[in-house]
XYZ file of C-alpha atoms in Angstrom:
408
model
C -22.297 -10.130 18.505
C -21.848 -6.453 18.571
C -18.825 -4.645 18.170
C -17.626 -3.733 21.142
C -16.692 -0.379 22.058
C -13.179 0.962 22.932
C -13.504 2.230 26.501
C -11.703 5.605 27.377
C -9.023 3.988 29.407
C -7.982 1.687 26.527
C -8.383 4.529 24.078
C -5.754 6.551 26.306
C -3.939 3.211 26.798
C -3.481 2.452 22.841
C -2.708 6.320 22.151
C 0.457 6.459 24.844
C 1.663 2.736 23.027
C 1.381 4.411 19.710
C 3.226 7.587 20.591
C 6.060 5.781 22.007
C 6.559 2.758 18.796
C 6.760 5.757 16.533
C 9.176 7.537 18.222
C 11.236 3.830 18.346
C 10.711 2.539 14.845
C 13.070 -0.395 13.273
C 13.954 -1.568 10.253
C 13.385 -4.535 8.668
C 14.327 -7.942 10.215
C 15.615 -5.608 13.110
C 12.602 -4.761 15.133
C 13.430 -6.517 18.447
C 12.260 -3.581 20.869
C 9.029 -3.628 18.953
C 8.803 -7.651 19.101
C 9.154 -7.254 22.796
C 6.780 -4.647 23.307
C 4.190 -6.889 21.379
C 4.839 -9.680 23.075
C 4.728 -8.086 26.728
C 1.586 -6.637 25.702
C 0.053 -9.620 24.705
C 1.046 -11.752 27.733
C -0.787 -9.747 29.944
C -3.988 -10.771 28.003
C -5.844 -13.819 29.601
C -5.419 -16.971 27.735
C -3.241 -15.534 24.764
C -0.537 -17.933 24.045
C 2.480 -16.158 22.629
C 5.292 -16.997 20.813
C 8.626 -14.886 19.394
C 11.142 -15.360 16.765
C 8.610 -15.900 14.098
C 10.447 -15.382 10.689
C 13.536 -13.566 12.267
C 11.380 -10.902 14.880
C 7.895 -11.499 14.369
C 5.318 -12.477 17.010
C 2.001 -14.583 16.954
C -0.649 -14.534 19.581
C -3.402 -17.290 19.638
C -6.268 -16.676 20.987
C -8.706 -20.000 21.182
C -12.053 -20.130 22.650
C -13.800 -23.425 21.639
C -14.897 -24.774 18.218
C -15.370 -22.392 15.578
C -13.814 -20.625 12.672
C -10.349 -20.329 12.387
C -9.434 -15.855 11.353
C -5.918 -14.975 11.231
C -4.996 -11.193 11.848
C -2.216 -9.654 10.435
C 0.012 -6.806 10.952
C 3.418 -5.372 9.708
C 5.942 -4.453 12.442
C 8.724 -2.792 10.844
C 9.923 0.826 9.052
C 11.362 2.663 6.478
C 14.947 4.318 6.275
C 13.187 7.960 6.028
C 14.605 10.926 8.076
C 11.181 11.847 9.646
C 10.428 15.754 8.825
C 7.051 15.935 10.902
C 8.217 17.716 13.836
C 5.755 15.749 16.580
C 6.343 15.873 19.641
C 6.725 11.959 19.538
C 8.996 11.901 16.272
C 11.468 9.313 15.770
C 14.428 9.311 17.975
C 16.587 6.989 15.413
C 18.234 8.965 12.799
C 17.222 7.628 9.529
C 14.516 5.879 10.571
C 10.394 6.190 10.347
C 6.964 4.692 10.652
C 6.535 6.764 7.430
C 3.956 4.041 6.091
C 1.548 3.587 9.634
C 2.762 0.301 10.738
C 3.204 1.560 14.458
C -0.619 2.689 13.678
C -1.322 -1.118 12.856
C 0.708 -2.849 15.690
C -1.464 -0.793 18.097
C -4.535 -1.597 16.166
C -4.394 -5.367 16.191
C -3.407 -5.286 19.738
C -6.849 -2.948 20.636
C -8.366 -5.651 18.978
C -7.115 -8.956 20.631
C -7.563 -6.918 24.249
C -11.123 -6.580 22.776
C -11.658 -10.073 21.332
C -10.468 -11.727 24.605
C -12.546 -9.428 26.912
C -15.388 -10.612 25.603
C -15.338 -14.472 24.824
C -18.109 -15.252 26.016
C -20.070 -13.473 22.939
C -17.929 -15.581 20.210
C -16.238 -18.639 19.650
C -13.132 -20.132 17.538
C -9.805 -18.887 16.759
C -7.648 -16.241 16.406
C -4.262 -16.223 15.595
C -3.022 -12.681 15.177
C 0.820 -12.182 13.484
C 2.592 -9.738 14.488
C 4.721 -9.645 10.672
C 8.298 -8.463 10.555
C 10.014 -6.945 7.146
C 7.219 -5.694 5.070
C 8.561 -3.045 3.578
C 11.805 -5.580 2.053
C 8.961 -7.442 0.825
C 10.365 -10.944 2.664
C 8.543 -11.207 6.009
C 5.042 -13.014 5.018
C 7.464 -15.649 3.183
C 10.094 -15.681 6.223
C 6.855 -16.113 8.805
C 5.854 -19.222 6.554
C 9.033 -20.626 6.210
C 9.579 -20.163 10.019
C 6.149 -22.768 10.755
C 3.832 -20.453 10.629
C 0.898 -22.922 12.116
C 3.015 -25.689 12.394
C 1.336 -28.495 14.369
C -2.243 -26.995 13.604
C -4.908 -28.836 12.980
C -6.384 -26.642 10.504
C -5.628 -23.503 8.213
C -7.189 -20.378 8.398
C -10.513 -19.676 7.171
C -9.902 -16.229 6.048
C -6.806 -13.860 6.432
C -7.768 -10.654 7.333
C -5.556 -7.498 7.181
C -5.576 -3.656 6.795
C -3.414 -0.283 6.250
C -3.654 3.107 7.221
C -4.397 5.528 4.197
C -4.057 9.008 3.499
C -7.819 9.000 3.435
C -10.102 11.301 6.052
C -9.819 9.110 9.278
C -12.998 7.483 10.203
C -13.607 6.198 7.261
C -12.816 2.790 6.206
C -11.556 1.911 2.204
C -12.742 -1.788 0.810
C -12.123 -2.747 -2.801
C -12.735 -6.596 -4.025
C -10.699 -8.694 -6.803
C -7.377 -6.866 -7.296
C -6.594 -4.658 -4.796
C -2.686 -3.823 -4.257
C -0.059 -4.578 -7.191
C 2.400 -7.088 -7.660
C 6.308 -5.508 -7.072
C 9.375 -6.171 -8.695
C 12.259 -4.563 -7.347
C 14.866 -4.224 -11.107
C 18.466 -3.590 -10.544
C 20.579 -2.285 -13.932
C 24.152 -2.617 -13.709
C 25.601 -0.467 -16.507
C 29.203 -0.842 -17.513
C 31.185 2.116 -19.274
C 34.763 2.991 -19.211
C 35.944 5.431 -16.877
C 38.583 7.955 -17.867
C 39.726 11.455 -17.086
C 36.854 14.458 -16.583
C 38.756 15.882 -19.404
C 38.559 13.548 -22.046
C 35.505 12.460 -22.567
C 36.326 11.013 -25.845
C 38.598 8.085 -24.397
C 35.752 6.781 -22.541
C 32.283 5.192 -22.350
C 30.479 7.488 -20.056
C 27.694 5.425 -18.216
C 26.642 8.761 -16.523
C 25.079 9.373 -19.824
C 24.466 5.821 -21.152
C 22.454 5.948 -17.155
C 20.746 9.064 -17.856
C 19.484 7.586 -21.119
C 18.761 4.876 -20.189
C 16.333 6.566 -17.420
C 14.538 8.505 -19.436
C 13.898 5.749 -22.432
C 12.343 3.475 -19.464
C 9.677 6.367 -19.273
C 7.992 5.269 -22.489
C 7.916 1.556 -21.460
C 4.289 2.433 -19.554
C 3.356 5.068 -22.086
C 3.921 2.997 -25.843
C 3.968 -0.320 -24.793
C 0.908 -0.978 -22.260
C -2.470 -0.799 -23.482
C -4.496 2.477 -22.235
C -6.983 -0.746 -19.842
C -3.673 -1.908 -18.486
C -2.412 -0.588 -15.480
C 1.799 -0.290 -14.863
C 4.001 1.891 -12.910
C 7.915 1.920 -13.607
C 9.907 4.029 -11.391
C 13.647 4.864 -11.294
C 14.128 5.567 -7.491
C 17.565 5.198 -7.254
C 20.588 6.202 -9.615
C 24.384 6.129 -8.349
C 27.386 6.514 -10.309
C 30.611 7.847 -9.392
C 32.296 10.013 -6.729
C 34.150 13.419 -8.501
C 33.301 15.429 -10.890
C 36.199 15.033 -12.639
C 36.452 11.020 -13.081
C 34.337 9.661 -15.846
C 33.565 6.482 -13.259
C 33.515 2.664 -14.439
C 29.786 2.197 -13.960
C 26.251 3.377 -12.994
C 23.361 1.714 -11.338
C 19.649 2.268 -11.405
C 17.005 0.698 -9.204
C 13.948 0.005 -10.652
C 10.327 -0.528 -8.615
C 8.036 -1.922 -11.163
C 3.824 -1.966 -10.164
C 1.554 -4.835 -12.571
C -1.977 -6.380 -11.654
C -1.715 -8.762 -14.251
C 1.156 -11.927 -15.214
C 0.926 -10.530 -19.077
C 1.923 -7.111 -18.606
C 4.368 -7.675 -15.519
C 5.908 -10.337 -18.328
C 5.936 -6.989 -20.886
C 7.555 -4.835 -18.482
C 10.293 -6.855 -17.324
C 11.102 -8.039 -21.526
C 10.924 -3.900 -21.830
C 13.010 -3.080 -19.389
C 16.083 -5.611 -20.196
C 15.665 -4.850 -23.649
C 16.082 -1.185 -23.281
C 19.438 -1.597 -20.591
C 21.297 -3.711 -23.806
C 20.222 -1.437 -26.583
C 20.930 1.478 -24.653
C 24.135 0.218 -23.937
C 24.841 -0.912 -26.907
C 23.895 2.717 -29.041
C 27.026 4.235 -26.353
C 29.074 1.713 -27.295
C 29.422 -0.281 -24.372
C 32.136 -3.222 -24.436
C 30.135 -5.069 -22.181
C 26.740 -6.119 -21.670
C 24.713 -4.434 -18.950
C 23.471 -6.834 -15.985
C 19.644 -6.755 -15.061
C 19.059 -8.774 -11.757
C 15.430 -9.310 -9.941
C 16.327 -8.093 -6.307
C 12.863 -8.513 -5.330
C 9.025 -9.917 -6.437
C 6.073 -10.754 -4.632
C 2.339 -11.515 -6.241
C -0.743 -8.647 -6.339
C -2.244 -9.125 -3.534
C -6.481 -9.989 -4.624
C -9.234 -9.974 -2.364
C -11.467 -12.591 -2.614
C -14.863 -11.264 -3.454
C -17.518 -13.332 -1.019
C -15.108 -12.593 1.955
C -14.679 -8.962 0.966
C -18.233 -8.178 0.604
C -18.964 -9.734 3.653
C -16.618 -8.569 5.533
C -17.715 -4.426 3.941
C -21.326 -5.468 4.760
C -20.032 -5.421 8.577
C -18.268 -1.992 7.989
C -21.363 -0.364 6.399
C -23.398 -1.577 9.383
C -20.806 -0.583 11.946
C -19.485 2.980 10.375
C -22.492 3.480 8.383
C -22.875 3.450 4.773
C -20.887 7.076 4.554
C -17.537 6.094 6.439
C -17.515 2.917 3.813
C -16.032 3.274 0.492
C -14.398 1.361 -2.916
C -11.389 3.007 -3.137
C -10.373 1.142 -5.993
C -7.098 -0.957 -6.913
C -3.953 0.539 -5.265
C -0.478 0.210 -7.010
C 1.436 0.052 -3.602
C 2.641 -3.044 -3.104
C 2.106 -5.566 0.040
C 3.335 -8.970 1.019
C 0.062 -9.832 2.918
C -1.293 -11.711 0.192
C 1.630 -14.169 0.564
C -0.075 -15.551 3.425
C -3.264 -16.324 1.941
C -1.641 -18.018 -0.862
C 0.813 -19.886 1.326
C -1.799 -21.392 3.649
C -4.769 -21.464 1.053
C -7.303 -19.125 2.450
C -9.280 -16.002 1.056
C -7.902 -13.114 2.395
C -9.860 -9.582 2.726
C -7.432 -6.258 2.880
C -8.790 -2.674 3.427
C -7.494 0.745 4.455
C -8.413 3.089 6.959
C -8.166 7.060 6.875
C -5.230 8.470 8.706
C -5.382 12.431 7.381
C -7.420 14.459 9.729
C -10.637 15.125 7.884
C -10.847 19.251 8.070
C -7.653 19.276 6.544
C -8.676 16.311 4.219
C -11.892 17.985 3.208
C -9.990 21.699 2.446
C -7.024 19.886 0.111
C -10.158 18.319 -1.512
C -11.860 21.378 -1.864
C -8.860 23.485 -3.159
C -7.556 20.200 -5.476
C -4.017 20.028 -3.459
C -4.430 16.556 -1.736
C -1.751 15.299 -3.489
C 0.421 18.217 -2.307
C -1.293 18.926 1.157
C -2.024 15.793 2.189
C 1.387 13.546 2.888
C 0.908 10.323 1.579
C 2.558 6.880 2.772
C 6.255 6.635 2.703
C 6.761 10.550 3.141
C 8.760 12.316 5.568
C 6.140 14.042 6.492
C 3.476 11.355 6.652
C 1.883 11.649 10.328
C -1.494 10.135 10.773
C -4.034 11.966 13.357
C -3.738 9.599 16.680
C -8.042 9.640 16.746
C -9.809 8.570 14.987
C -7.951 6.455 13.353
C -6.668 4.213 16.291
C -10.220 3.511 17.038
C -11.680 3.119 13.868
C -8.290 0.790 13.016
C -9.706 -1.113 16.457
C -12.991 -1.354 16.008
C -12.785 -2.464 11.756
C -10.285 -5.237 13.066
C -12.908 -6.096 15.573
C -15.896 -5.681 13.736
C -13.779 -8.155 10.977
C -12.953 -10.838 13.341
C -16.489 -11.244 14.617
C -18.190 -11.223 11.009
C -16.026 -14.529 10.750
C -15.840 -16.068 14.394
C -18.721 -18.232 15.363
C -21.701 -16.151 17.525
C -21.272 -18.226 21.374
């Protein structure tokens, strides 16, 4: 069966959704408003069963129409604590808050989808359960959907899990890489202990302002002299907090850590790196006690099986056309999609879709300034073009579902 095409009034429909979930995003394990404008949506579709509460504020739709393949269809529901800097006309209205990574952009996506998949059952057949997948970005809500009976009482697992992201690519075009695609995370927090004293005298204490800001910058070689050049790691310091006035020498300092690996051996070498470097770095200030190094966070790289990624591309190149389909490569971002897959034992396939307009794409290009003209995921300033992209994001999810469901 052909893909079918997104009509004008659904186009326009999708579009006014979208506007109004970015200008409403929530956090983490808090997105009830967005849970309930899912599941609304949903119930109006013929023959979708629905049910809420998955994992804390998630939703699944099923979507069954005879024997067949079973697909599941993912999509993350919640946002990031970003002050939004974009100045749209539909900008968040919650202080602190932002779709500043496109999941508003894949909530409307997988819901053009379903509306498409169940319009026209009579050109497919098998099942589709689509979850709606709350706290992404804390790196817990794949797990918490699992844990919660995620296809409890099912006769069967999924066949393939099938999933994708907006990118700060040129929308209309659609990114698929196969074997490792995103990295594996671990979120590293360093307590350092010093002893505080008076802004004045220095000398009577352990400053762990400076043991911190050593320690930071001695982490920096951990990628650069102790991974091999074929390895890929990424260790970042994004967050450092140590006292209040600038004239108390404060007690301790804290750093947050994200750490990026493809591979068990060097995520292994980074972690052994990293607590090695928080003792000795305590110890050369002269420390009388032992820094603590705690895990806050982990979750796998996420790898997409080859057969079903290949496949599933093969459908892209024939929809898009072999120019809107590209390898874009192995990402180090991090996702929790690949959870699933793992969890219930299926292949999954992940890919990205273009967000940035493409004039603007094609002149940063040009001029070499993408990385400064072109916001990227988790910036303030991160806005993806409302068309293409919703319809591309539609018709790839589509186009996806029916490379895998059964031809009626």
């Amino acid at each position: 069966m052909r893909t079918p095409a997104v009509s004008a009034a659904l186009r326009d429909s999708l579009a006014t959704l979208y506007r109004d979930l970015h200008a409403h995003p929530e956090l983490s394990f808090e997105e009830t408003r967005t849970a309930s404008v899912v599941a609304e949506r949903l119930a109006r579709l013929d023959g979708v069963r629905v049910t809420t509460g998955v994992g804390g504020t998630g939703v699944v739709g099923e979507l069954a129409n005879g024997d067949g393949p079973h697909i599941l269809l993912r999509a993350d529901i919640d946002a990031l604590p970003v002050q939004e800097r974009t100045e749209l006309p539909y900008a968040s209205e919650t202080a602190g808050v932002m779709h500043a990574c496109g999941h508003d952009v894949h909530v409307v996506c997988l819901l053009g989808a379903l509306e498409l998949l169940a319009g026209t059952r009579d050109g497919w057949s098998g099942r589709v359960t689509a979850v709606f997948q709350p706290g992404e970005e804390v790196g817990g809500g794949a797990q918490a959907v699992i844990d919660d009976g995620l296809l409890a009482g099912t006769t069967e697992t999924p066949d393939i899990v099938l999933a994708q992201h907006v990118a700060p690519f040129p929308a209309g075009t659609v990114g698929c890489h196969a074997g490792p695609t995103l990295a594996a995370e671990d979120i590293v927090k360093i307590t350092l202990y010093g002893r505080g004293a008076h802004g004045s005298r220095p000398e009577a204490s352990v400053d762990p302002v400076v043991l911190a800001a050593a320690t930071v910058m001695r982490l920096q070689t951990v990628v650069s002299r102790e991974i091999a050049g074929g390895d890929t790691a990424v260790l970042t310091v994004g967050a450092i907090n140590a006292g209040v006035r600038a004239n108390v020498i404060p007690d301790e300092a804290e750093l947050k850590l994200s750490i990026r690996t493809f591979t068990a051996q060097v995520r292994e070498r980074v972690l052994a790196a990293v607590e090695r470097i928080a003792r000795a770095e305590a110890a050369a200030s002269g420390a009388d006690r032992e820094p603590l190094v705690t895990l806050l966070q982990s979750f796998p790289a996420l790898v997409n099986d080859e057969q079903a990624t290949e496949r599933t591309a093969g459908a892209f190149r024939r929809h898009f056309g072999e120019l809107s389909v590209f390898d874009p490569g192995p990402a180090t971002g991090s996702e929790d999609c690949g959870v699933l897959g793992t969890a219930l034992a299926a292949p999954v396939c992940y890919w990205f879709i273009g967000g940035t307009d493409p004039e603007a794409y094609r002149r940063a290009a040009a001029e070499g300034t993408t990385d400064r003209d072109v916001p990227a995921n988790h910036s303030s300033r991160f806005a993806p073009v409302v068309e293409p992209t919703l319809t591309t994001g539609v018709e790839a999810l589509t186009t996806a579902a029916l490379t895998w469901l059964a031809p009626s």
